[in-house]
Each structure stands twice: as structure tokens, then as C-alpha cells.
Coordinates of C-alpha atoms and ligand atoms in Angstrom, one line a residue:
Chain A
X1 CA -8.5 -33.9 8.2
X2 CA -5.5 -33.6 6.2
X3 CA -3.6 -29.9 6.1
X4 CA -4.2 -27.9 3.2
X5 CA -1.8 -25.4 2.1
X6 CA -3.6 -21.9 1.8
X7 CA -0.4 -20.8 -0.2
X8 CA 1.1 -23.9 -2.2
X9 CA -2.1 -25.5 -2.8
X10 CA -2.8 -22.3 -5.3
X11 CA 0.7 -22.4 -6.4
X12 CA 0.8 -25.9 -7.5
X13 CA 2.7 -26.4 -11.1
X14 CA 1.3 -29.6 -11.9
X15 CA -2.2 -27.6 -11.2
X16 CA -1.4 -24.7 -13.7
X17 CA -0.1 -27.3 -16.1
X18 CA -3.7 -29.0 -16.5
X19 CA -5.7 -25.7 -16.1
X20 CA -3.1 -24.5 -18.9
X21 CA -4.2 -27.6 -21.3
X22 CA -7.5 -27.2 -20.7
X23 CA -7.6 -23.6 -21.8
X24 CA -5.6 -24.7 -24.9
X25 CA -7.6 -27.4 -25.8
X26 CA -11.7 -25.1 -25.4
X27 CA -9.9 -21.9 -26.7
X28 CA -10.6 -21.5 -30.5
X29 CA -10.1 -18.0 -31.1
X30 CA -8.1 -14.6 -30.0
X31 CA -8.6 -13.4 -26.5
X32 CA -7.4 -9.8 -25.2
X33 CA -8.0 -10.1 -21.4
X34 CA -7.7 -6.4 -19.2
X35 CA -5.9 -7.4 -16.0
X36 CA -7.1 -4.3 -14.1
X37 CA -5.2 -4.8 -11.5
X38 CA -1.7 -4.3 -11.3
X39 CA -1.3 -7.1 -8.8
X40 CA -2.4 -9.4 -11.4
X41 CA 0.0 -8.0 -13.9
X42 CA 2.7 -8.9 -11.2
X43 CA 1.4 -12.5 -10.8
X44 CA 1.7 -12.8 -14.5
X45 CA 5.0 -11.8 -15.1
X46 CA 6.6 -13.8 -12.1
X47 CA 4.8 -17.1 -13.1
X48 CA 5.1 -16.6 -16.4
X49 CA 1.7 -17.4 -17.2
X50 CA 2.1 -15.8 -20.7
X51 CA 4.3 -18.6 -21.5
X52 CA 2.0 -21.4 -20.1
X53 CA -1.0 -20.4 -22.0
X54 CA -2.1 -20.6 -25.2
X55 CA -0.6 -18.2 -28.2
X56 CA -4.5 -16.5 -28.6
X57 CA -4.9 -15.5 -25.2
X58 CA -3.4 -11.6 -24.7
X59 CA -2.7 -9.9 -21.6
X60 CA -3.5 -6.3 -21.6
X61 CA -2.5 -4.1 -18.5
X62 CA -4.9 -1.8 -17.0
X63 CA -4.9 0.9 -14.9
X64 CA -4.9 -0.5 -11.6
X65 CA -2.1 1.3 -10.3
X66 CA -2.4 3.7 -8.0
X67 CA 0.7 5.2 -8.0
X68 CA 0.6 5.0 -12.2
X69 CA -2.4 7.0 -12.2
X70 CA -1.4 10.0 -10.1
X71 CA -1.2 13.0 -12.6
X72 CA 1.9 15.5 -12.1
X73 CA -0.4 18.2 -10.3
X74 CA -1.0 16.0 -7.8
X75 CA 2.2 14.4 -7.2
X76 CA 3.0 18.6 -7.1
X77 CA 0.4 19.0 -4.4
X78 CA 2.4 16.8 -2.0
X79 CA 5.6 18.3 -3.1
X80 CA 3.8 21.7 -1.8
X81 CA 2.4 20.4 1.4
X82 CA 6.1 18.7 2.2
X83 CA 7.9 22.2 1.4
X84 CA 5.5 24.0 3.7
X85 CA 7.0 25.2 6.9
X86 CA 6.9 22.9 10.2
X87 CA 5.3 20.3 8.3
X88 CA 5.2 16.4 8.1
X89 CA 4.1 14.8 4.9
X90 CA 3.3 11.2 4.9
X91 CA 2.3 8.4 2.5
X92 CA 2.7 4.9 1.4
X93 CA 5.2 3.1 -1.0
X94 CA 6.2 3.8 -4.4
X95 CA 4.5 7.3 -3.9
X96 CA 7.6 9.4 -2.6
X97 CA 9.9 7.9 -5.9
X98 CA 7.4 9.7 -8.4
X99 CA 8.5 12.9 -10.6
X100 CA 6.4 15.4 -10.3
X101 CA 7.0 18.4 -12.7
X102 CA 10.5 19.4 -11.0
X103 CA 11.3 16.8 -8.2
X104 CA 9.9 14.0 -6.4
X105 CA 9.3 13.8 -2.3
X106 CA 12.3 11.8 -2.4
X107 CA 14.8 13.9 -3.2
X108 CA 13.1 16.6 -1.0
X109 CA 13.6 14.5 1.4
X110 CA 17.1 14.1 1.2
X111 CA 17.6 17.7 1.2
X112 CA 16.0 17.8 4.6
X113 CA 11.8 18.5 4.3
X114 CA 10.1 15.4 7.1
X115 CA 8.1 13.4 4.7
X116 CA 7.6 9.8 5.6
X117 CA 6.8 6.4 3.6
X118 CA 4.4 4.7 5.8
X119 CA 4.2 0.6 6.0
X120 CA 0.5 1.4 7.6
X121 CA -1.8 4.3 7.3
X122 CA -1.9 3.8 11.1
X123 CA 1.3 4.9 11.8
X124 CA -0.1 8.8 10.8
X125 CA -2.1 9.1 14.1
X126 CA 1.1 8.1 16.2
X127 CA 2.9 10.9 14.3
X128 CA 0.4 13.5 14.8
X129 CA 0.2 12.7 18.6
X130 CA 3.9 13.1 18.7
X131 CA 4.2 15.7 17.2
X132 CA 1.8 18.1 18.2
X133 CA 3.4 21.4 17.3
X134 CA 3.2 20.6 13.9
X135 CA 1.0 20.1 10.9
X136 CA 0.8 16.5 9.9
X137 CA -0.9 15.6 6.1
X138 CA -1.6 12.4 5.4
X139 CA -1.3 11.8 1.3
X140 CA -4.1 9.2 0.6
X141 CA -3.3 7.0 -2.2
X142 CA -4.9 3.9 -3.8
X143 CA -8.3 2.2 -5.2
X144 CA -11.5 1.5 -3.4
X145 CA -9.1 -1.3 -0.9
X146 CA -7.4 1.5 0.6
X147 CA -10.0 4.2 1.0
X148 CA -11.7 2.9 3.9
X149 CA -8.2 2.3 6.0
X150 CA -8.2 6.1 5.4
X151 CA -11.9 6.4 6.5
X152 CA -10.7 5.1 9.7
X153 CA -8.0 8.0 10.5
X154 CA -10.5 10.4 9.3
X155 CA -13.0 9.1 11.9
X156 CA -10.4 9.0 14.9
X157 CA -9.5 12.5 14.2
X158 CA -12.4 13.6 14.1
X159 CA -13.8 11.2 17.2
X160 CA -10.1 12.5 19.7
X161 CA -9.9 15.5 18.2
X162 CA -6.9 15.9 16.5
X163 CA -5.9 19.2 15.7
X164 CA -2.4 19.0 13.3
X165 CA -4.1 15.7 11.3
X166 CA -5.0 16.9 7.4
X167 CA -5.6 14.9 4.6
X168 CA -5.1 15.0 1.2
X169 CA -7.3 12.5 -0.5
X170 CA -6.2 11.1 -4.2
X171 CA -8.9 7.6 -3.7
X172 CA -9.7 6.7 -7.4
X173 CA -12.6 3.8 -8.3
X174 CA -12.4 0.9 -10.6
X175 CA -16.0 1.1 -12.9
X176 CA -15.4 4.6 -13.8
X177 CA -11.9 4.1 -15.7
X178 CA -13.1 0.5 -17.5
X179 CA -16.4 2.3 -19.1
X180 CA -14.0 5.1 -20.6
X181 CA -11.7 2.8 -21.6
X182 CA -14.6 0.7 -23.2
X183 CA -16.2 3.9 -24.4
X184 CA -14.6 4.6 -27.2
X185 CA -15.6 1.5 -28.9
X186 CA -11.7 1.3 -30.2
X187 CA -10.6 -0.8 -27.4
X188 CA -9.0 -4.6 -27.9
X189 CA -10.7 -5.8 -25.5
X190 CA -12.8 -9.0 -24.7
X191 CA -12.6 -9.3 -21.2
X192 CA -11.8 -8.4 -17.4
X193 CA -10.0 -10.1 -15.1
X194 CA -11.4 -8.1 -11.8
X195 CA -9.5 -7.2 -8.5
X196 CA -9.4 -9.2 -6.1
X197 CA -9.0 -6.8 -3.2
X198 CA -10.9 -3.8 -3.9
X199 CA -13.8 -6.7 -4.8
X200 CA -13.4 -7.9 -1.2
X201 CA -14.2 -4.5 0.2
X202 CA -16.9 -3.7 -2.9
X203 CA -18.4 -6.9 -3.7
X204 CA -18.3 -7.9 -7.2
X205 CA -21.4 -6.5 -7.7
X206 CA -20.3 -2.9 -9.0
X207 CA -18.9 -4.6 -12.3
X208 CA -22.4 -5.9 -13.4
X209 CA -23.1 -3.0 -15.3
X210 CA -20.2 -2.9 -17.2
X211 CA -20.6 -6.6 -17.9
X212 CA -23.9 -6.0 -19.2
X213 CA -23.5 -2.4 -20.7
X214 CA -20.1 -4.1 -22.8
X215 CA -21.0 -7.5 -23.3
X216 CA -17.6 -8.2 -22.0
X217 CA -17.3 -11.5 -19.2
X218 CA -15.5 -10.1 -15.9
X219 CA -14.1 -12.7 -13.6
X220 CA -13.0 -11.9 -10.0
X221 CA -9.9 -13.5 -10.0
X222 CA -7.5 -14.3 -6.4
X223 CA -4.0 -13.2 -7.2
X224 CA -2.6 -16.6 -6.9
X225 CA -1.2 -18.3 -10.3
X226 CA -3.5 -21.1 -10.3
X227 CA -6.7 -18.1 -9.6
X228 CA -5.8 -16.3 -12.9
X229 CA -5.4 -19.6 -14.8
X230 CA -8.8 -20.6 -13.6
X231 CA -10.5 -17.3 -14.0
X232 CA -9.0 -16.8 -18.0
X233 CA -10.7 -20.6 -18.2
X234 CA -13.9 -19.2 -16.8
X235 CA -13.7 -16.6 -19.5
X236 CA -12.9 -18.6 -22.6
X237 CA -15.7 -20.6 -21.8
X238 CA -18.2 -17.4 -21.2
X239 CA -17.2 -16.5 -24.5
X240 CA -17.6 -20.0 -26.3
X241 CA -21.1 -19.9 -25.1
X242 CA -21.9 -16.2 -26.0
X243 CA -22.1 -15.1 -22.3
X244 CA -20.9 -12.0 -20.3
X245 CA -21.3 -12.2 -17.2
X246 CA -19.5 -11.5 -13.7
X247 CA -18.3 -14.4 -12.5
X248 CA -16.4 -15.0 -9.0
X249 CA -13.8 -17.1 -8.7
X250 CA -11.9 -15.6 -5.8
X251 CA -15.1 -16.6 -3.2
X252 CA -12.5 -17.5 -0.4
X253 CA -13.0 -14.0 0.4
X254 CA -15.3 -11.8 -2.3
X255 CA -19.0 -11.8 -1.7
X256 CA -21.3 -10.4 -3.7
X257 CA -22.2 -7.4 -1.3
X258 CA -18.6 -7.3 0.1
X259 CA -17.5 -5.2 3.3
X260 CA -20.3 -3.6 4.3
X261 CA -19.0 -2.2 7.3
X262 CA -15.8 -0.7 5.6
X263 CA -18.3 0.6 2.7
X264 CA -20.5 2.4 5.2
X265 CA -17.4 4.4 6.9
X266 CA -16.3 5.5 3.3
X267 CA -19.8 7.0 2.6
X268 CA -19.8 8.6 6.3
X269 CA -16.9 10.7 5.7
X270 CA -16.1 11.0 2.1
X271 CA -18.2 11.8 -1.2
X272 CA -17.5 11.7 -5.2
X273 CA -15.8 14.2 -7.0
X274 CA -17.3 15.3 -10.0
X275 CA -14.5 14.3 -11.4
X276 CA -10.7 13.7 -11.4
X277 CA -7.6 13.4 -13.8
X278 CA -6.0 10.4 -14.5
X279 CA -2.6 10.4 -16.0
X280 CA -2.3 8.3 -19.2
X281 CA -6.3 8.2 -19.1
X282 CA -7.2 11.6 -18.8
X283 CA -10.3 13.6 -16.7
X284 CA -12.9 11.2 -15.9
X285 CA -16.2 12.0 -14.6
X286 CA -17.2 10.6 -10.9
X287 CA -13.9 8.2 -10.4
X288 CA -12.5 9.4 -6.9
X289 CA -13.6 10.6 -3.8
X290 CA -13.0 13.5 -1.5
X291 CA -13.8 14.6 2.2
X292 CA -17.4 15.9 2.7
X293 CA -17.7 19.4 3.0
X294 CA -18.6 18.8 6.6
X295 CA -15.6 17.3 7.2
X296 CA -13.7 20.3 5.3
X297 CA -11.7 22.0 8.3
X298 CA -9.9 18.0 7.9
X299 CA -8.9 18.6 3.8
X300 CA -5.2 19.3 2.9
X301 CA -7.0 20.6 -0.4
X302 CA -9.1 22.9 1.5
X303 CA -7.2 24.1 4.6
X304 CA -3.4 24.6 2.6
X305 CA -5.7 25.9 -0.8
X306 CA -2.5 29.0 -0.8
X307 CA 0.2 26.8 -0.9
X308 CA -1.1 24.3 -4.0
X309 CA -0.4 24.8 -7.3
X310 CA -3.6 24.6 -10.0
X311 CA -1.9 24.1 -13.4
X312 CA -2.5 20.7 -14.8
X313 CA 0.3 18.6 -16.3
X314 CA 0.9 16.0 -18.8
X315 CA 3.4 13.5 -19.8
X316 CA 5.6 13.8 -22.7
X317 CA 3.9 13.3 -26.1
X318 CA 6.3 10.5 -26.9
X319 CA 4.0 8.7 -23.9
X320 CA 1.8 6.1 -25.0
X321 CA 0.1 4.8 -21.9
X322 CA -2.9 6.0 -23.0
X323 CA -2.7 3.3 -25.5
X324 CA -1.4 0.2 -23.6
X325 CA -4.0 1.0 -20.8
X326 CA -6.9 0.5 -24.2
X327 CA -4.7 -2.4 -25.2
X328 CA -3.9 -1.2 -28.5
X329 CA -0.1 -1.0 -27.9
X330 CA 2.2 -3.0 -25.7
X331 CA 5.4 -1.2 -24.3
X332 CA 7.5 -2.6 -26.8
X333 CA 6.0 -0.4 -29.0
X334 CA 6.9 2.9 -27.6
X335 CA 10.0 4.5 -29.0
X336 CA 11.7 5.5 -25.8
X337 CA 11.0 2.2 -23.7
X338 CA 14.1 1.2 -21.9
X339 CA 15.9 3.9 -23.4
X340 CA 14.7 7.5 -22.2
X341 CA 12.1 5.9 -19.8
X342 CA 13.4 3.4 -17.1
X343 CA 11.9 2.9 -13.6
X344 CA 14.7 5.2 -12.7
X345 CA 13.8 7.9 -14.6
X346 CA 9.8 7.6 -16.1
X347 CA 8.7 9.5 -18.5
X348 CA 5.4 8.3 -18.1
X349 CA 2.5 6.7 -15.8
X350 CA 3.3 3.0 -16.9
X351 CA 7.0 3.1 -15.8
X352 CA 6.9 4.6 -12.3
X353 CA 5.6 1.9 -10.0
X354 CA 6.8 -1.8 -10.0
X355 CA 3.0 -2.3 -10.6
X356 CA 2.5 -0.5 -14.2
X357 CA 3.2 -2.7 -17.3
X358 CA 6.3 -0.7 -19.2
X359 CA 7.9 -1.0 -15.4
X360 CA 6.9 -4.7 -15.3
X361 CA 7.6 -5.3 -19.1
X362 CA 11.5 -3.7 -18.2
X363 CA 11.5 -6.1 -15.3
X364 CA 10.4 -8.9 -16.9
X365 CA 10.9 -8.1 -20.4
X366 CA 13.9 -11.0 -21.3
X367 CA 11.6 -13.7 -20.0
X368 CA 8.9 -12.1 -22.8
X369 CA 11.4 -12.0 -25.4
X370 CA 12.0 -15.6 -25.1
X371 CA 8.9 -16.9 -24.9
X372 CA 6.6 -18.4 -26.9
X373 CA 5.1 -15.4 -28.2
X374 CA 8.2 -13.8 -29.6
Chain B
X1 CA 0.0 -2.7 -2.6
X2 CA -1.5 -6.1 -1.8
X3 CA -0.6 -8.8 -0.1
X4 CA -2.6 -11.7 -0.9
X5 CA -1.2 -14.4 1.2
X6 CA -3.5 -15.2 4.1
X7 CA -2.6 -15.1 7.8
X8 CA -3.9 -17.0 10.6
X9 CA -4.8 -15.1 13.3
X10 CA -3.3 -16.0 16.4
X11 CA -3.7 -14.0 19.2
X12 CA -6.6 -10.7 19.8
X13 CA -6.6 -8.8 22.2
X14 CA -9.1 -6.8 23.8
X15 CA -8.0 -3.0 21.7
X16 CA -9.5 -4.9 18.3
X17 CA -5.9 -5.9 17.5
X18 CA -4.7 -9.6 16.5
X19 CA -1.2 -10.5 16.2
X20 CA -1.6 -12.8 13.0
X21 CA 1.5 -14.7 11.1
X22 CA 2.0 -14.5 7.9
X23 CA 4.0 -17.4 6.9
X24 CA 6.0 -17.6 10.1
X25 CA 6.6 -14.4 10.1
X26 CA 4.3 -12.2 13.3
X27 CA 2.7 -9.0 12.7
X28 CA 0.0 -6.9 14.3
X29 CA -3.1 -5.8 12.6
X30 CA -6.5 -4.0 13.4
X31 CA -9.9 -5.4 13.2
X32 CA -11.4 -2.1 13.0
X33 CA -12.5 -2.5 9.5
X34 CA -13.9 -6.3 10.0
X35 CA -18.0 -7.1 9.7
X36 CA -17.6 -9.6 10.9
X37 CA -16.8 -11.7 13.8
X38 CA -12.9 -13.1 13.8
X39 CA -11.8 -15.6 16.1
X40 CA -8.5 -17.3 17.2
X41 CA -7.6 -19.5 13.6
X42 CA -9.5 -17.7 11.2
X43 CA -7.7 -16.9 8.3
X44 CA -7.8 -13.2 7.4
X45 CA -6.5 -10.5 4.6
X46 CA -4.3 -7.9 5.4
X47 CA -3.9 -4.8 3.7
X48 CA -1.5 -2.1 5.3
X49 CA -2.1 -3.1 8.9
X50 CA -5.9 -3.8 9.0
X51 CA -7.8 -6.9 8.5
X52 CA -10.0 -6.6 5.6
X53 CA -11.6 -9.6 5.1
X54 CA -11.7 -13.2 6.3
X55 CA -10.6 -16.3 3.9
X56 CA -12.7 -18.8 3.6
X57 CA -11.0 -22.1 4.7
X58 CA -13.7 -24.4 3.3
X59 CA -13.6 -22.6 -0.3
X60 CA -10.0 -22.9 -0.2
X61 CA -9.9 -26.4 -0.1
X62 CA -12.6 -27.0 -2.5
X63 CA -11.0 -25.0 -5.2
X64 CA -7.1 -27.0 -4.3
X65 CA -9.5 -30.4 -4.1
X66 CA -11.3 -29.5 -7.6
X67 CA -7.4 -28.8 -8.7
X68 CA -6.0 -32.3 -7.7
X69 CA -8.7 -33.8 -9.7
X70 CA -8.4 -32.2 -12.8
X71 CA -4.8 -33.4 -12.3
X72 CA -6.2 -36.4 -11.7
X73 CA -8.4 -36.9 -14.7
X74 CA -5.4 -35.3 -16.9
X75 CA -2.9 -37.8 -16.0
X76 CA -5.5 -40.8 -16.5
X77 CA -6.2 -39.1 -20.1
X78 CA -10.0 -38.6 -18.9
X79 CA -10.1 -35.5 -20.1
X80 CA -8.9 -36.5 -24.0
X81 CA -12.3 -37.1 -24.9
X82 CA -13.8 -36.2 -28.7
X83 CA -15.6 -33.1 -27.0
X84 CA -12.4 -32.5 -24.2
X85 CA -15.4 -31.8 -22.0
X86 CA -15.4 -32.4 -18.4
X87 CA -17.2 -32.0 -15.3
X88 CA -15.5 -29.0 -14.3
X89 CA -18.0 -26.5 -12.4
Ligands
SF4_1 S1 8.0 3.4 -21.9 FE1 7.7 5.3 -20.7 S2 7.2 6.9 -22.2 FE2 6.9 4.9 -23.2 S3 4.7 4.3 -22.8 FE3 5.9 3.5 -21.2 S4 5.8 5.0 -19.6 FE4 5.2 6.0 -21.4

């Protein structure tokens, strides 16, 4: 049998050439395509594919980003938790670089406070058993991919019963944000590219009625370069023959039922909100979770209540995220791109991870500029 | 957040952890979230330290085998039909 390449074999050029032509060749009309996913955005802008394919097919960057879509409260929760006295504060990634209304975790860090940028959410219960004298909250990021990683820490505390464990839970949902997004009626829009991870853990089923509510196709896509070229062909076909469905390309690992096991821990230990802000978006109804109430004595939000702050914050009004997320603007378009707002210093949602699209169109921006498209 | 490059599993031992590589390079990772069973050279995603999900090896090839032959076709001028239709499923 000969060896195929799990990796190169989706990464072929001569393969994203011919998927490229072909998707010239059937596509006869403008195409806005919603990458919801901000790993897709990244797989767009390393490979280029905006330069590969043809002039009518548009990118637009949604809100995928977990780290983007953290309003200022929040980010101002963890900055209270981290100040509190004999405390650790842990989380993943990007999260500790973010500005909240006066400082970011980072540079609370540096002036001494224990906060910790974890490469796994497993490392949390090591740091609670070591340090047992003191309070340990975890600050849970990310979409429905991540939840159940923290479903796991939430069952081991409670199964060993860990004392100095807390959580602060900030899991968001992908349906709720696309049917605001679509809501309004205003958005350019034709179609989805769907996640690929948080449809391993969901199954693509959840986006079938936004598919149908919309009339918009939605392809599961894999993150690879030759997965998005194929999943945009499996679009511009849905829409040459009038159909809008959800398709799956990425079926080397999404199902249509998708991690049951991982689904069922979620719904042991956490519920909906009834609703949650989302910076650049704004309050949506339903679109994250939280610990049950039975689970409460567990909840940073519950347990440290004294210590958080309630007033809710915006971004500047120069900030149009709100716009690139509906595709009606691209980051080009806002005045202080590049200028006031760099990934250094963001001024809003779409700058501050490397997976938001002004923070990819600074990265990338030159190889835009000379494209075909300019 | 994602890292979307499968890794063979290698090694599991009997705590529910696999060591897996990840093009050559060795990590360990639960199976606590897994629903299914994973054995010794499945290929598997990982997402911050847990398995989430096996890859299927045989879709894999199918989609790189379909690729090849829309190369294929592309470079014989197959494809350069009035219509520019194809089998292409
Ligand atoms: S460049 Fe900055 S201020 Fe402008 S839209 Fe993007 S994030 Fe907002």
C-alpha cells in the first residue's frame, strides 16, 4: 500500500492549482464566504488562497475568535481574580496579552500577581494540588472545542475533591452569533465555511438550521489549504444549482452527531446562559455556557461575586468590528488600522489575537496589497 | 487554538494517556475525552493536551486520491470540456 501523507497530501500545490481552475471556470457570479473560524482565516492568509481564486469569490472574517470576542468586563474579571490576595490565575494563550479597561494580565504579571498561560488546561489540576494553600481560578476560554476539556477539570474537582480549584467560565457557541449576524438581513453574506474543530466535538448537525432558516450553503471545511479550496468549490456549486445545504467535507474526522461522549460531560456540569456579551457583536441571547447552579460552590463568578466588577465596556467608537464580522467592511476600511490600532496596542476585538482579521490583515496585509485583488 | 495536523498514536498506557508524535515531534495526551476506542496507529486530533477525535485514514486517502485525479484529468485537458463538467463527487 503505498504511504500517504496525512499532511502534504492536503498541501499539495499542484492540487490547489486544479481545485483553483475549477472554481474559476463553474463560478459565474460574486461570492462573500464567512470563514467562521479564525483558523480558517489563518490558513487563508499563509497560503494565499485569496490570490489563487477567482476575483468574485470574497472572504469575510467571522467571529471565531475566542480571544477577539472577550468583552473588556470580562477580560476585567480576570484582572480582579489575578489581583486578589494568595491567588493563582490561569489561562490559555493570547488571553493574558488582552487590554482590559486599564491593564492586561500581562503586565500584572510582571509586576508580580501568579497568573499563568497554560499550554493544556490540564496543567490547572497540578497547580491546585501544589498549591494547596491557595486559591487557584481557572479562566475558561474558547468555542464549543474547548468547553468539554474544561468539563473534564470540573468533573475531577468535583470527583477528588478539590478545595482551592474555581472556575471562571467565558465558553461561547457558534449558531448563536451566525443567526445575529444573518438577522439583520444587511449582512454580505452568501455562505459559511464551518469549523472544523468545534464540528468534531458538535457534529455538523447544529448548523442545519441556519442553513435552512438563511438559505445560505455551509460547508464543514478541514483547515488544510486544499480543504478550504474544496469546500469554497462545494459552495459555488450549491449556489449554481439553487441549494443550501450543510455539506461535510472535513469527514476524516466530523460526523454528523459528533463527540457524544465530550457533549454529554458538557451538559453534566455546565448550562446556557441566557445570554452573554460579545465584543464587536454585542449581547446575544443563549451563546455561552456557565456552571450549573449545583455545581455553584465551583464558579469564580459566584464564589469571588465581591471582588468583580459589573460595569460593562465597549470599544472605541472609531471600532468597526462590528462591521467586518457582517462583512460589510474590511480592515482597510477603518481609519485607525495600522495606525492607532496594532496587535501591540488594539483598540478593538479584531486586532488582539493573531486569529482576528485586522490582526491577520496587519500580518499579512502586503501580500493583499499585491495581489490580484488590489 | 487549533492544531489541525494529525498525530499517530504511538504508545498508551494504562492512565488513558498516549504519547502520540506530531510530525516527529513526541507529546503526551489524554484520551479522557475519546468515544471511542483508539488503538496503537490510529491517527488522532489534539487540542490542548486531549485527544478529541480520531482521523479517518481511509477518508484521507480518498479525498488526496480524488485530488491526484483531478490533477490528472487537468493536465490531460479532460476537464476543458464545452460544459467544464466532471465527475467530481
Ligand atoms: S483596526 Fe482596530 S479599531 Fe479598526 S476595526 Fe480593527 S480592531 Fe477595530
Amino acid at each position: 500500500m503505498p504511504k500517504v501523507d496525512l499532511i502534504e497530501g492536503f498541501r499539495d500545490p499542484c492540487h490547489m492549482k486544479a481545485l483553483a481552475e475549477i472554481i474559476a471556470k463553474e463560478c459565474h457570479k460574486k461570492i462573500n464566504i464567512m470563514e467562521v473560524c479564525g483558523g480558517h482565516t489563518h490558513t487563508i492568509m499563509k497560503f494565499g488562497l485569496m490570490q489563487i481564486l477567482p476575483k468574485n469569490i470574497e472572504f469575510v472574517h467571522g467571529p471565531g475568535c475566542p480571544v477577539c470576542i472577550m468583552p473588556k468586563e470580562r477580560i476585567d474579571h480576570a484582572i480582579a481574580l489575578a489581583s486578589m490576595p494568595n491567588t493563582i490565575l490561569a489561562t490559555l494563550g493570547d488571553m493574558i496579552r488582552v487590554p482590559g479597561s486599564k491593564t492586561s494580565l500581562q503586565k500584572l504579571r510582571a509586576e508580580g500577581k501568579d497568573i499563568r498561560s497554560l499550554y493544556s488546561p490540564l496543567d490547572v489540576l497540578k497547580i491546585a494540588k501544589e498549591n494547596p494553600d491557595k486559591n487557584v481560578v481557572f479562566f475558561a476560554i474558547g468555542f464549543e472545542t474547548t468547553t468539554p476539556m474544561t468539563a473534564v477539570l470540573i468533573k475531577d474537582a468535583v470527583e477528588h475533591k478539590i478545595k482551592n480549584l474555581f472556575f471562571h467560565i467565558n465558553h461561547v457557541t457558534v449558531p448563536e452569533p451566525i443567526d445575529v449576524i444573518m438577522q439583520g438581513g444587511d449582512a454580505h453574506i452568501d455562505a459559511f465555511l464551518g469549523p472544523s474543530h468545534v464540528s468534531v466535538i458538535t457534529g455538523y448537525k447544529i448548523y442545519e438550521p441556519l442553513a435552512q432558516k438563511y438559505k445560505t450553503p455551509i460547508v464543514v471545511s478541514g483547515f488544510e489549504p486544499t480543504d478550504v479550496m474544496e469546500s469554497v468549490l462545494k459552495i459555488v456549486r450549491q449556489i449554481n444549482e439553487g441549494r443550501s445545504e450543510v455539506e461535510n467535507e472535513y469527514k476524516r474526522a466530523v460526523t454528523q452527531d459528533g463527540n457524544v461522549k465530550a457533549q454529554e460531560l458538557i451538559s453534566t456540569y455546565m448550562e446556557q446562559r441566557s445570554h452573554f456579551r460579545w465584543r464587536g457583536i454585542g449581547d446575544i441571547p443563549k451563546s455561552a455556557l456557565k456552571i450549573k447552579d449545583e455545581y455553584g460552590f465551583l464558579d469564580a463568578e459566584i464564589v469571588f461575586k465581591d471582588f468583580l466588577p459589573t460595569q460593562e465596556i465597549d470599544d472605541h467608537k472609531m471600532c468597526i468590528c462590528g462591521d467586518i464580522l457582517k462583512g460589510k467592511a474590511k480592515p482597510f476600511d477603518c481609519k485607525v488600522f495600522g495606525k492607532a490600532c496594532t496587535p501591540t496596542n488594539p483598540m478593538g476585538s479584531c486586532m488582539v489575537s493573531s486569529e482576528g482579521a485586522c490582526s491577520a490583515y496587519y500580518k499579512y496585509g502586503s501580500l493583499l496589497e499585491k495581489g490580484a485583488k488590489a | 487554538m487549533c492544531l489541525s495536523i494529525p498525530s499517530k498514536v504511538i504508545e498508551i498506557d494504562k492512565d488513558n494517556v498516549a504519547t502520540v508524535d506530531t510530525m516527529g515531534v513526541k507529546r503526551k495526551v489524554t484520551l479522557d475525552l475519546m468515544d471511542e476506542e483508539v488503538k496503537i496507529g490510529d491517527y488522532v486530533l489534539i487540542h490542548v493536551g486531549f485527544a478529541m477525535g480520531k482521523i479517518s485514514e481511509e477518508e484521507a486517502k480518498q479525498s488526496i486520491a480524488l485530488y491526484n485525479e483531478i490533477v490528472e484529468q487537468m493536465q490531460s485537458g479532460q476537464i476543458d470540456d464545452e460544459e467544464g463538467n466532471m465527475n467530481y463527487a
